[in-house]
Short mmCIF file of C-alpha atoms in Angstrom, two decimals:
data_model
loop_
_atom_site.label_atom_id
_atom_site.label_comp_id
_atom_site.label_asym_id
_atom_site.label_seq_id
_atom_site.Cartn_x
_atom_site.Cartn_y
_atom_site.Cartn_z
CA MET D 1 -8.54 16.91 16.43
CA SER D 2 -6.35 18.17 13.24
CA LYS D 3 -7.72 19.62 10.48
CA LEU D 4 -8.56 17.17 7.57
CA GLN D 5 -6.78 17.99 4.28
CA PRO D 6 -8.65 19.60 1.56
CA VAL D 7 -10.46 17.71 -1.44
CA LEU D 8 -10.39 18.98 -4.85
CA VAL D 9 -13.86 19.11 -6.05
CA ALA D 10 -16.04 21.19 -8.47
CA GLY D 11 -12.63 23.36 -9.62
CA GLY D 12 -10.92 24.09 -6.98
CA TRP D 13 -9.35 22.83 -3.76
CA ARG D 14 -12.31 22.79 -0.26
CA ASP D 15 -12.50 21.61 2.56
CA SER D 16 -14.55 18.75 2.43
CA VAL D 17 -18.58 19.03 2.87
CA GLU D 18 -20.00 17.52 5.86
CA PRO D 19 -16.87 14.68 5.98
CA VAL D 20 -18.09 11.41 7.87
CA GLY D 21 -15.12 10.40 9.03
CA SER D 22 -11.37 10.84 8.30
CA LEU D 23 -8.42 8.34 7.44
CA GLY D 24 -4.46 8.66 7.76
CA ALA D 25 -1.61 6.87 6.30
CA HIS D 26 0.78 4.28 8.62
CA ASP D 27 4.40 2.94 8.61
CA PRO D 28 4.00 -0.05 7.03
CA ALA D 29 7.14 -1.24 9.00
CA THR D 30 5.90 0.13 12.31
CA GLY D 31 2.43 0.66 12.22
CA GLU D 32 2.37 4.00 13.67
CA PRO D 33 0.16 6.56 12.04
CA ILE D 34 2.31 9.23 9.74
CA GLY D 35 1.38 12.48 8.13
CA GLU D 36 -1.93 14.33 8.41
CA LEU D 37 -5.89 13.16 8.63
CA TYR D 38 -7.75 13.49 5.18
CA PRO D 39 -12.07 13.47 4.95
CA VAL D 40 -13.98 10.44 4.12
CA SER D 41 -16.62 12.17 1.84
CA SER D 42 -20.23 12.42 2.00
CA ARG D 43 -22.73 11.36 -0.41
CA ARG D 44 -23.42 15.16 -0.56
CA GLU D 45 -20.07 15.48 -1.71
CA VAL D 46 -19.85 12.92 -4.33
CA GLU D 47 -23.24 14.49 -5.98
CA GLN D 48 -21.62 17.77 -5.91
CA ALA D 49 -18.26 16.55 -7.71
CA LEU D 50 -20.33 14.31 -10.26
CA VAL D 51 -22.13 17.67 -11.20
CA ALA D 52 -19.19 19.19 -11.80
CA ALA D 53 -17.75 16.87 -13.71
CA ILE D 54 -20.69 15.93 -15.79
CA GLY D 55 -20.76 19.87 -16.27
CA ALA D 56 -17.16 19.85 -17.62
CA ALA D 57 -17.64 16.71 -20.27
CA GLU D 58 -19.12 19.02 -23.09
CA ALA D 59 -15.97 21.29 -22.70
CA MET D 60 -14.27 18.01 -22.57
CA ALA D 61 -14.88 16.25 -25.35
CA SER D 62 -14.55 19.57 -27.46
CA ALA D 63 -11.17 20.79 -26.36
CA ASP D 64 -8.06 21.28 -28.55
CA PRO D 65 -6.25 18.38 -28.70
CA ALA D 66 -3.02 20.69 -28.52
CA ARG D 67 -4.44 21.33 -24.84
CA ILE D 68 -5.19 17.76 -24.07
CA ALA D 69 -1.64 16.62 -24.89
CA GLY D 70 0.03 19.82 -23.17
CA PHE D 71 -1.85 18.79 -20.08
CA LEU D 72 -0.35 15.48 -20.19
CA ASP D 73 3.38 16.13 -20.98
CA ALA D 74 3.59 19.05 -18.63
CA TYR D 75 1.91 17.07 -15.83
CA ALA D 76 4.94 14.50 -16.63
CA ASP D 77 7.53 17.37 -16.74
CA ALA D 78 6.35 18.99 -13.38
CA ILE D 79 5.92 15.15 -11.79
CA GLU D 80 10.04 14.88 -12.75
CA ALA D 81 10.19 18.29 -11.14
CA ASN D 82 8.88 17.04 -7.93
CA ALA D 83 10.55 13.42 -7.67
CA ASP D 84 12.36 14.18 -4.64
CA ALA D 85 9.04 15.32 -2.89
CA LEU D 86 7.23 12.42 -4.37
CA VAL D 87 9.37 9.73 -3.69
CA ASP D 88 9.81 10.66 -0.19
CA ILE D 89 6.07 10.59 0.74
CA ALA D 90 5.49 7.43 -0.97
CA HIS D 91 8.10 5.70 0.54
CA ARG D 92 6.69 6.41 3.98
CA GLU D 93 2.96 5.40 2.97
CA THR D 94 4.00 2.33 1.44
CA GLY D 95 7.48 0.76 2.69
CA LEU D 96 8.56 0.59 -1.00
CA PRO D 97 12.17 1.05 -1.38
CA LYS D 98 13.25 4.64 -2.98
CA THR D 99 15.60 3.30 -5.17
CA PRO D 100 15.43 1.20 -7.39
CA ARG D 101 11.70 0.66 -7.38
CA LEU D 102 9.98 4.57 -6.56
CA ARG D 103 12.67 6.46 -8.13
CA ASP D 104 14.31 4.44 -10.93
CA VAL D 105 11.23 2.18 -12.12
CA GLU D 106 7.96 3.53 -11.12
CA LEU D 107 7.75 7.25 -11.34
CA PRO D 108 9.76 7.17 -14.87
CA ARG D 109 6.72 4.21 -15.91
CA THR D 110 4.33 6.78 -14.85
CA THR D 111 5.63 9.94 -16.40
CA GLY D 112 6.36 7.83 -19.86
CA GLN D 113 2.57 6.95 -19.88
CA LEU D 114 1.51 10.67 -19.88
CA ARG D 115 3.95 11.62 -22.43
CA GLN D 116 2.59 8.43 -24.37
CA ALA D 117 -0.40 8.97 -23.97
CA ALA D 118 0.40 12.77 -25.29
CA ARG D 119 2.22 11.20 -28.49
CA ALA D 120 -0.82 9.29 -28.84
CA VAL D 121 -3.20 12.30 -29.07
CA TRP D 122 -1.10 14.53 -31.15
CA GLN D 123 -1.19 11.28 -33.62
CA TRP D 124 -5.10 10.17 -32.95
CA SER D 125 -3.31 6.85 -33.26
CA TRP D 126 -6.62 5.86 -30.26
CA ALA D 127 -9.56 6.99 -32.87
CA HIS D 128 -8.61 3.75 -35.62
CA PRO D 129 -10.39 6.26 -38.63
CA VAL D 130 -12.59 4.02 -40.81
CA ILE D 131 -13.59 5.37 -44.54
CA ASP D 132 -15.75 3.41 -47.10
CA THR D 133 -15.86 5.45 -50.03
CA ALA D 134 -18.27 3.17 -51.45
CA THR D 135 -21.50 3.10 -48.70
CA GLY D 136 -20.31 6.99 -48.03
CA LEU D 137 -19.90 5.35 -44.78
CA ARG D 138 -17.12 6.90 -42.04
CA ALA D 139 -16.00 5.48 -38.72
CA MET D 140 -13.61 6.89 -36.03
CA PHE D 141 -13.32 6.04 -32.28
CA GLY D 142 -14.19 9.62 -30.58
CA PRO D 143 -15.16 11.54 -26.88
CA LEU D 144 -17.77 9.99 -24.74
CA SER D 145 -18.93 13.42 -23.68
CA LYS D 146 -19.29 11.81 -19.87
CA PRO D 147 -16.58 11.61 -17.06
CA VAL D 148 -14.86 9.05 -16.17
CA VAL D 149 -14.70 7.11 -12.39
CA VAL D 150 -10.89 5.98 -11.45
CA PHE D 151 -10.57 3.96 -8.64
CA GLY D 152 -6.71 3.11 -7.72
CA PRO D 153 -5.24 0.26 -6.17
CA ASN D 154 -2.58 0.15 -2.83
CA ASN D 155 0.43 -1.11 -4.99
CA PHE D 156 1.05 1.23 -7.58
CA PRO D 157 1.46 4.64 -5.68
CA PHE D 158 2.72 6.66 -9.03
CA ALA D 159 1.98 4.28 -12.25
CA PHE D 160 -1.82 3.12 -11.48
CA ASN D 161 -2.24 6.08 -9.05
CA ALA D 162 -6.12 7.22 -9.83
CA ILE D 163 -4.79 10.82 -10.37
CA ALA D 164 -1.62 10.34 -12.09
CA GLY D 165 -1.86 6.13 -13.59
CA SER D 166 -2.33 4.53 -16.83
CA ASP D 167 -6.14 5.18 -16.50
CA PHE D 168 -6.08 8.81 -15.38
CA ALA D 169 -4.03 9.55 -18.86
CA SER D 170 -6.18 7.54 -20.95
CA ALA D 171 -9.41 9.20 -20.00
CA ILE D 172 -7.76 12.33 -20.56
CA ALA D 173 -6.77 11.56 -23.62
CA ALA D 174 -10.16 10.89 -24.51
CA ARG D 175 -11.14 13.80 -23.49
CA ALA D 176 -13.32 12.93 -20.77
CA PRO D 177 -13.47 14.78 -16.97
CA VAL D 178 -11.71 12.35 -14.33
CA ILE D 179 -13.12 12.04 -10.69
CA ALA D 180 -10.28 10.49 -9.06
CA LYS D 181 -11.22 8.16 -5.98
CA VAL D 182 -7.55 7.13 -4.84
CA HIS D 183 -6.10 4.27 -2.32
CA PRO D 184 -6.56 5.65 0.91
CA LEU D 185 -3.02 3.82 1.80
CA HIS D 186 -1.16 6.93 0.01
CA PRO D 187 -3.15 9.69 0.48
CA GLY D 188 -0.15 12.16 0.70
CA THR D 189 1.39 10.98 -2.51
CA SER D 190 -1.91 11.16 -4.21
CA LEU D 191 -2.87 14.50 -2.57
CA LEU D 192 1.00 16.10 -3.93
CA LEU D 193 0.34 14.49 -7.14
CA ALA D 194 -3.71 16.38 -7.51
CA ARG D 195 -1.44 19.61 -6.71
CA ILE D 196 0.89 19.04 -9.62
CA ALA D 197 -1.99 18.07 -11.88
CA ARG D 198 -4.25 20.42 -10.98
CA GLN D 199 -1.53 23.52 -11.88
CA ALA D 200 -0.62 22.08 -15.00
CA LEU D 201 -4.42 21.67 -16.19
CA LEU D 202 -4.85 25.23 -15.25
CA GLU D 203 -1.91 26.46 -17.23
CA SER D 204 -3.10 24.04 -20.04
CA GLY D 205 -6.74 26.27 -20.41
CA LEU D 206 -8.62 22.68 -19.81
CA PRO D 207 -11.99 23.16 -17.92
CA ALA D 208 -10.88 23.58 -13.96
CA ALA D 209 -13.56 20.50 -12.77
CA ALA D 210 -11.80 18.06 -15.61
CA ILE D 211 -9.65 16.74 -12.63
CA GLN D 212 -11.55 16.22 -9.20
CA MET D 213 -10.34 13.75 -6.36
CA LEU D 214 -11.67 12.21 -3.60
CA TYR D 215 -9.60 9.86 -0.76
CA ARG D 216 -12.05 7.41 0.31
CA VAL D 217 -16.31 7.51 0.30
CA GLU D 218 -19.17 6.82 2.50
CA GLY D 219 -20.14 3.12 1.90
CA ALA D 220 -23.53 4.82 0.28
CA ALA D 221 -22.22 7.27 -1.82
CA SER D 222 -20.72 4.56 -3.45
CA GLU D 223 -22.85 2.97 -6.21
CA LEU D 224 -23.19 7.41 -7.24
CA LEU D 225 -19.81 6.96 -8.57
CA VAL D 226 -20.66 3.98 -10.42
CA GLY D 227 -24.33 3.31 -10.67
CA ASN D 228 -25.31 6.74 -12.18
CA PRO D 229 -26.11 6.83 -16.48
CA ALA D 230 -24.13 10.04 -16.56
CA ILE D 231 -20.72 8.68 -16.30
CA GLY D 232 -18.82 7.09 -19.36
CA GLY D 233 -16.72 4.70 -17.98
CA VAL D 234 -14.94 3.37 -14.77
CA GLY D 235 -11.61 1.81 -14.11
CA PHE D 236 -10.63 -0.07 -11.83
CA THR D 237 -7.71 -1.78 -10.04
CA GLY D 238 -8.08 -3.72 -7.03
CA GLY D 239 -9.63 -6.82 -5.21
CA ARG D 240 -11.81 -9.40 -6.99
CA ALA D 241 -14.65 -8.49 -4.53
CA GLY D 242 -14.40 -5.11 -4.12
CA GLY D 243 -14.35 -4.85 -8.13
CA LEU D 244 -17.51 -7.18 -8.67
CA ALA D 245 -19.40 -5.35 -6.43
CA LEU D 246 -18.83 -1.80 -7.99
CA LYS D 247 -19.34 -3.47 -11.16
CA ALA D 248 -22.69 -4.77 -10.33
CA MET D 249 -23.73 -1.36 -9.66
CA ALA D 250 -22.21 0.02 -12.76
CA ASP D 251 -24.27 -2.61 -14.90
CA LYS D 252 -27.24 -1.76 -13.40
CA ALA D 253 -27.06 1.60 -14.78
CA GLY D 254 -25.01 0.42 -17.90
CA VAL D 255 -21.94 2.14 -17.23
CA PRO D 256 -18.78 0.63 -18.63
CA PHE D 257 -16.91 -1.45 -15.80
CA TYR D 258 -13.52 -2.25 -16.53
CA ALA D 259 -11.68 -3.86 -13.56
CA GLU D 260 -8.72 -5.62 -13.10
CA MET D 261 -9.22 -7.53 -10.26
CA SER D 262 -7.46 -11.13 -9.59
CA SER D 263 -4.88 -13.06 -11.25
CA ILE D 264 -2.75 -16.22 -10.36
CA ASN D 265 -0.05 -16.07 -13.52
CA PRO D 266 0.92 -19.75 -14.21
CA VAL D 267 4.47 -20.62 -14.88
CA PHE D 268 5.03 -23.99 -16.23
CA LEU D 269 8.28 -25.58 -16.28
CA LEU D 270 9.13 -28.01 -18.67
CA GLU D 271 10.97 -31.10 -18.14
CA GLY D 272 13.93 -30.15 -21.04
CA ALA D 273 14.14 -26.33 -19.22
CA LEU D 274 14.19 -27.74 -15.54
CA ALA D 275 17.07 -30.71 -16.51
CA GLU D 276 19.37 -27.41 -18.17
CA ARG D 277 18.97 -25.10 -15.51
CA SER D 278 16.67 -25.84 -12.31
CA ALA D 279 19.14 -23.69 -9.53
CA ALA D 280 18.94 -20.90 -12.36
CA LEU D 281 15.03 -21.42 -12.52
CA ALA D 282 14.64 -21.29 -8.83
CA GLN D 283 16.58 -18.51 -8.22
CA GLU D 284 14.51 -16.37 -10.96
CA PHE D 285 10.99 -18.31 -9.48
CA PHE D 286 11.97 -16.82 -5.99
CA ALA D 287 12.97 -13.47 -7.06
CA SER D 288 9.67 -12.57 -8.97
CA CYS D 289 7.54 -14.05 -6.45
CA THR D 290 9.34 -11.78 -3.56
CA MET D 291 9.65 -8.41 -6.08
CA GLY D 292 7.99 -5.74 -3.74
CA SER D 293 6.85 -8.46 -1.21
CA GLY D 294 4.94 -10.15 -3.35
CA GLN D 295 2.33 -7.34 -4.15
CA PHE D 296 2.41 -7.28 -7.78
CA CYS D 297 -0.84 -8.24 -10.16
CA THR D 298 1.22 -10.46 -12.16
CA ASN D 299 3.49 -12.12 -9.60
CA PRO D 300 4.03 -16.13 -10.22
CA GLY D 301 1.31 -17.26 -7.93
CA LEU D 302 1.40 -20.90 -9.05
CA LEU D 303 4.17 -22.93 -10.83
CA VAL D 304 3.35 -26.59 -12.59
CA VAL D 305 6.18 -28.89 -12.53
CA PRO D 306 6.54 -32.36 -13.28
CA ARG D 307 7.07 -34.48 -10.49
CA THR D 308 10.70 -35.66 -12.16
CA GLU D 309 14.20 -35.84 -10.89
CA ALA D 310 15.46 -32.25 -12.63
CA GLY D 311 11.39 -31.29 -11.15
CA ASP D 312 12.48 -32.15 -7.46
CA ARG D 313 16.18 -30.33 -7.84
CA PHE D 314 13.86 -27.28 -8.99
CA LEU D 315 11.65 -27.75 -5.74
CA SER D 316 14.84 -28.49 -3.32
CA GLU D 317 16.37 -25.40 -4.83
CA ALA D 318 13.49 -23.06 -4.57
CA CYS D 319 12.67 -24.52 -1.21
CA LYS D 320 16.17 -23.29 0.27
CA ARG D 321 15.37 -19.71 -1.09
CA PHE D 322 12.38 -19.55 0.54
CA ASP D 323 13.41 -20.99 4.26
CA GLY D 324 16.43 -18.68 4.16
CA ALA D 325 14.53 -15.69 3.26
CA SER D 326 14.04 -12.57 5.37
CA ALA D 327 10.39 -10.51 6.47
CA GLN D 328 8.89 -8.85 4.24
CA VAL D 329 6.57 -5.82 4.86
CA LEU D 330 3.11 -5.93 3.45
CA PHE D 331 1.30 -2.39 2.78
CA SER D 332 -1.21 -2.83 5.20
CA ALA D 333 -2.63 -4.55 8.33
CA ASP D 334 -5.76 -5.46 5.65
CA GLY D 335 -3.05 -6.69 2.94
CA ARG D 336 -1.54 -9.70 5.81
CA GLN D 337 -5.18 -10.52 6.86
CA HIS D 338 -5.98 -10.83 3.44
CA LEU D 339 -2.55 -13.25 2.32
CA ASN D 340 -3.30 -15.49 5.97
CA ALA D 341 -7.16 -15.64 4.84
CA ALA D 342 -5.88 -17.35 1.18
CA ILE D 343 -2.94 -19.36 2.90
CA HIS D 344 -5.29 -21.01 4.79
CA ALA D 345 -7.98 -21.54 1.91
CA LEU D 346 -4.88 -23.37 0.21
CA GLN D 347 -3.86 -25.33 3.18
CA ASP D 348 -7.43 -26.31 3.41
CA ALA D 349 -7.95 -27.46 -0.19
CA GLY D 350 -5.17 -29.80 0.42
CA ALA D 351 -1.96 -27.62 -0.16
CA TRP D 352 1.01 -28.61 2.35
CA ARG D 353 4.06 -25.88 3.03
CA CYS D 354 7.08 -27.03 1.41
CA ALA D 355 9.08 -24.09 2.72
CA GLY D 356 9.43 -20.50 4.89
CA GLN D 357 8.23 -19.78 8.46
CA PRO D 358 5.20 -18.87 9.96
CA GLU D 359 3.82 -14.58 10.39
CA PRO D 360 6.84 -13.38 12.41
CA LYS D 361 5.79 -11.59 15.57
CA ARG D 362 6.72 -7.72 15.34
CA ASP D 363 5.25 -4.67 15.00
CA GLY D 364 3.96 -3.69 11.77
CA TRP D 365 2.66 -5.96 8.92
CA TRP D 366 5.45 -8.09 8.03
CA VAL D 367 5.34 -11.76 6.41
CA GLN D 368 7.38 -14.48 6.14
CA PRO D 369 8.28 -16.19 2.04
CA GLN D 370 6.58 -19.35 1.77
CA LEU D 371 6.17 -22.00 -0.75
CA PHE D 372 3.08 -24.35 -0.74
CA GLU D 373 3.32 -27.75 -2.91
CA VAL D 374 0.17 -30.40 -4.20
CA ASP D 375 -0.33 -33.35 -6.26
CA GLY D 376 -1.38 -32.22 -9.79
CA GLU D 377 -4.00 -35.27 -8.68
CA ARG D 378 -5.41 -33.31 -5.75
CA PHE D 379 -5.43 -29.90 -7.50
CA LEU D 380 -7.65 -31.59 -10.39
CA GLN D 381 -10.19 -32.45 -8.19
CA ASN D 382 -10.52 -28.91 -6.37
CA PRO D 383 -9.05 -26.20 -9.33
CA GLN D 384 -11.06 -23.56 -8.28
CA ALA D 385 -9.90 -23.98 -3.85
CA LEU D 386 -6.76 -24.07 -5.31
CA GLN D 387 -6.22 -20.76 -7.90
CA VAL D 388 -6.66 -18.81 -4.58
CA GLU D 389 -4.73 -15.50 -5.49
CA ALA D 390 -2.87 -14.90 -2.41
CA PHE D 391 -1.21 -11.23 -2.61
CA GLY D 392 1.96 -11.01 -0.90
CA PRO D 393 4.94 -13.68 -0.95
CA VAL D 394 3.56 -16.50 -1.50
CA SER D 395 3.21 -19.43 -4.17
CA LEU D 396 1.84 -22.88 -4.63
CA VAL D 397 3.83 -25.74 -6.64
CA VAL D 398 1.78 -28.18 -8.29
CA ARG D 399 3.44 -31.39 -9.63
CA SER D 400 2.38 -33.09 -12.61
CA ARG D 401 2.29 -36.22 -13.06
CA ASP D 402 3.64 -36.12 -16.86
CA ALA D 403 2.99 -33.67 -19.95
CA ALA D 404 -0.61 -35.19 -20.21
CA GLN D 405 -1.77 -34.40 -16.67
CA ALA D 406 0.00 -30.56 -17.10
CA LEU D 407 -2.30 -29.99 -20.08
CA ALA D 408 -5.31 -31.17 -17.77
CA ILE D 409 -3.89 -28.94 -15.36
CA ALA D 410 -4.14 -25.87 -17.85
CA ARG D 411 -7.24 -26.76 -19.02
CA ALA D 412 -8.90 -26.08 -15.28
CA PHE D 413 -7.34 -22.72 -15.36
CA GLU D 414 -9.85 -19.81 -14.65
CA GLY D 415 -8.69 -16.65 -16.93
CA ASN D 416 -5.74 -14.83 -15.84
CA LEU D 417 -3.19 -11.84 -16.71
CA THR D 418 -0.80 -14.08 -17.85
CA ALA D 419 0.49 -17.39 -18.21
CA THR D 420 4.44 -18.58 -18.52
CA ILE D 421 5.84 -21.46 -20.00
CA TYR D 422 9.83 -22.38 -19.56
CA ARG D 423 11.66 -24.38 -22.30
CA ALA D 424 14.48 -25.94 -23.32
CA GLY D 425 17.10 -23.90 -25.33
CA ASN D 426 17.64 -26.97 -27.62
CA GLY D 427 14.14 -27.45 -28.21
CA ASP D 428 13.58 -30.91 -26.79
CA ASP D 429 9.86 -28.50 -24.83
CA ASP D 430 8.93 -27.13 -27.76
CA GLY D 431 6.15 -30.22 -28.23
CA VAL D 432 4.69 -29.68 -24.86
CA ALA D 433 4.90 -26.31 -25.65
CA ALA D 434 3.39 -26.20 -28.66
CA ALA D 435 0.68 -27.93 -26.86
CA LEU D 436 0.00 -26.09 -24.24
CA MET D 437 0.12 -22.64 -26.09
CA PRO D 438 -3.93 -23.43 -27.75
CA LEU D 439 -4.81 -24.47 -24.06
CA LEU D 440 -3.49 -21.21 -22.63
CA ARG D 441 -3.84 -18.90 -25.47
CA PRO D 442 -8.33 -18.10 -24.71
CA ARG D 443 -7.27 -17.65 -20.90
CA VAL D 444 -5.07 -15.47 -20.37
CA GLY D 445 -4.01 -11.73 -21.68
CA ARG D 446 -0.10 -11.77 -22.06
CA LEU D 447 1.27 -15.43 -23.18
CA ILE D 448 4.96 -15.42 -22.14
CA VAL D 449 7.85 -17.49 -23.02
CA ASP D 450 11.19 -18.13 -20.80
CA ARG D 451 10.38 -15.10 -18.86
CA MET D 452 8.83 -14.25 -15.17
CA PRO D 453 5.79 -12.62 -15.59
CA THR D 454 6.03 -9.75 -12.93
CA GLY D 455 7.17 -7.31 -15.55
CA VAL D 456 4.40 -5.08 -17.87
CA ALA D 457 6.44 -3.26 -20.42
CA VAL D 458 4.34 0.03 -21.20
CA SER D 459 4.18 -0.57 -24.75
CA PRO D 460 1.50 -0.17 -27.83
CA ALA D 461 1.58 -4.02 -28.13
CA GLN D 462 1.06 -4.83 -24.34
CA ASN D 463 -2.27 -6.54 -23.15
CA HIS D 464 -2.75 -5.87 -19.24
CA GLY D 465 -5.62 -7.48 -19.15
CA GLY D 466 -7.59 -11.24 -19.53
CA PRO D 467 -10.57 -13.15 -19.40
CA TYR D 468 -12.74 -13.17 -15.74
CA PRO D 469 -11.85 -13.06 -13.56
CA ALA D 470 -8.79 -11.65 -13.80
CA THR D 471 -10.84 -8.74 -15.39
CA SER D 472 -14.81 -7.65 -16.15
CA HIS D 473 -13.89 -8.33 -19.69
CA PRO D 474 -10.95 -9.91 -21.84
CA GLY D 475 -11.11 -7.16 -24.63
CA PHE D 476 -9.39 -4.12 -22.82
CA THR D 477 -6.17 -3.82 -21.56
CA SER D 478 -5.37 -0.98 -18.73
CA VAL D 479 -1.75 -0.33 -19.78
CA GLY D 480 -0.31 0.21 -23.21
CA MET D 481 -1.68 3.41 -25.45
CA PRO D 482 -3.35 3.32 -27.65
CA GLY D 483 -5.35 0.37 -26.83
CA ALA D 484 -5.88 1.69 -22.91
CA ILE D 485 -7.59 4.81 -24.34
CA ARG D 486 -10.28 3.33 -26.28
CA ARG D 487 -11.60 2.02 -22.96
CA PHE D 488 -13.12 5.25 -22.39
CA THR D 489 -14.72 5.97 -26.42
CA GLY D 490 -16.94 5.21 -28.21
CA LEU D 491 -17.32 4.28 -32.25
CA HIS D 492 -18.94 7.30 -33.83
CA SER D 493 -20.46 6.30 -37.37
CA TYR D 494 -21.15 9.36 -39.93
CA ASP D 495 -23.43 7.96 -42.78
CA ASN D 496 -23.35 10.40 -46.10
CA VAL D 497 -22.38 13.14 -43.88
CA PRO D 498 -20.59 15.91 -46.51
CA ASP D 499 -16.76 16.53 -45.98
CA ALA D 500 -17.15 19.57 -44.64
CA LEU D 501 -19.33 18.84 -41.82
CA LEU D 502 -16.94 15.71 -40.98
CA PRO D 503 -14.81 15.87 -38.04
CA PRO D 504 -11.55 16.81 -39.65
CA LEU D 505 -9.89 13.21 -39.43
CA LEU D 506 -12.74 11.28 -41.80
CA ARG D 507 -12.29 14.10 -44.04
CA ASP D 508 -10.85 13.26 -47.53
CA ALA D 509 -8.29 15.07 -46.88
CA ASN D 510 -7.29 13.45 -43.90
CA PRO D 511 -4.77 14.81 -41.47
CA ALA D 512 -3.52 11.12 -40.19
CA ARG D 513 -3.84 7.60 -41.50
CA ALA D 514 -7.26 6.20 -41.69
CA TRP D 515 -8.19 3.10 -43.34
CA ARG D 516 -10.23 3.19 -46.36
CA LEU D 517 -12.42 0.47 -48.36
CA ILE D 518 -11.73 1.82 -52.47
CA ASP D 519 -13.37 -0.67 -54.82
CA GLY D 520 -13.88 -3.82 -52.24
CA GLN D 521 -9.87 -3.75 -50.94
CA TRP D 522 -8.88 -2.70 -47.69
CA SER D 523 -5.63 0.21 -47.91
CA THR D 524 -4.35 3.19 -45.66
CA ASP D 525 -3.18 6.47 -46.40
CA ASP D 526 -1.16 8.77 -44.75
CA VAL D 527 -1.89 11.96 -45.22
CA GLY D 528 -0.02 14.63 -43.12
CA GLY D 529 0.40 12.38 -39.99
CA ALA D 530 1.28 8.97 -38.32
CA ALA D 531 -0.89 6.64 -36.01
#
């Protein structure tokens, strides 16, 4: 048996303590194993990681912001310096194309998130200081003085990686040590990222145990990672079943659990828009549905299309594209199994395949893009069963009888990350759009007009979140600084504390913008900084 790769625990690289198994990456196109073997960590190793993280929490909470920001910036620089090696190994482990996906899109997004987090640290934009001069009360968001555990997903080896992605950057910016439980489908990518991160950490002067990394843990140890009251919070991106199981463990211990779990991201194509540009919309939808083999959390998994002549033309154009599509590769055999289970669930609930071929017979984890259809009446009879997330290049078209039925369909949706409305350029659809928007608004995190949902810009105004079951809580975003940072903070209030004993941000001569309540009026000032 090959020697297992090391884990990053308790301040350094070391051989795994009492590993309970091993894992390795596979080439998704062939199913063949590639690279080295990596340990499955035992309960004892998880306990040691927790002790080390708890020990580093106080030092991180009091760390100089310049060291925090310096680490985040240096890490981003080092990722760029190692771009060739990172892109190469991520491509081999995930099957994602080197360009444009990995090198030109995802890697720059990753370094951009790290730098945005660094900028938020310098500007204190995440702290939101508030000063009430009449009562003597002052408040700001501050460190939890506890570690954060991050679970990374399978579909973003860089931008959501537990050792480099948005959750990681957010927790570090909030001055929390991170235990990264990376996804086992790209262990080599994660190992290289962790080596780069550790070097930047040591050079920054932050505690050596501020960053730790495990590849997989034995089942009995999962509760340790999320169900210990000494944990300040958990960031999770993944499937609903796994997310809810971990959340139940966290809830028992009172640990905040921020999970992004599932979403079908409904898209409403209104009559005027279809009459204007049905072929163009069919192409836009097909490209979005099949981008990255459909393995995006914002993949358009359900379309509401009117049963009209224009709707028929759209569906005919979309079917042509799905029928002529080449097979696409998924990340894993499990992913293909879950996609097939979702397809069978849709068919059992009354949907039928209107385009695309069955699963191709070839080595590796290949699937065929497929499009399904169901009547609006049938959807409304069993909406829960027809809102299955098919994580892959698969979508469901719901044919609505009229605008009233489209509104009824909107009312039946569960919580989602996004919803989209396509309208006519001449304003003919604006009445229906205006009726849809208040129905969709409480059901989604991001409401979109005339744009497919797959793009997630890293912006302070972004909301990559939404109501349950898209996430575990509607009040957070996992993308966009400073909002993402505030998940891993606590609200610190100070009552009648003398100015000299206050945190610098809450003093009268504060270094950044604060909200002040003076004579019953809210205002902001900006002394020596900007938020």
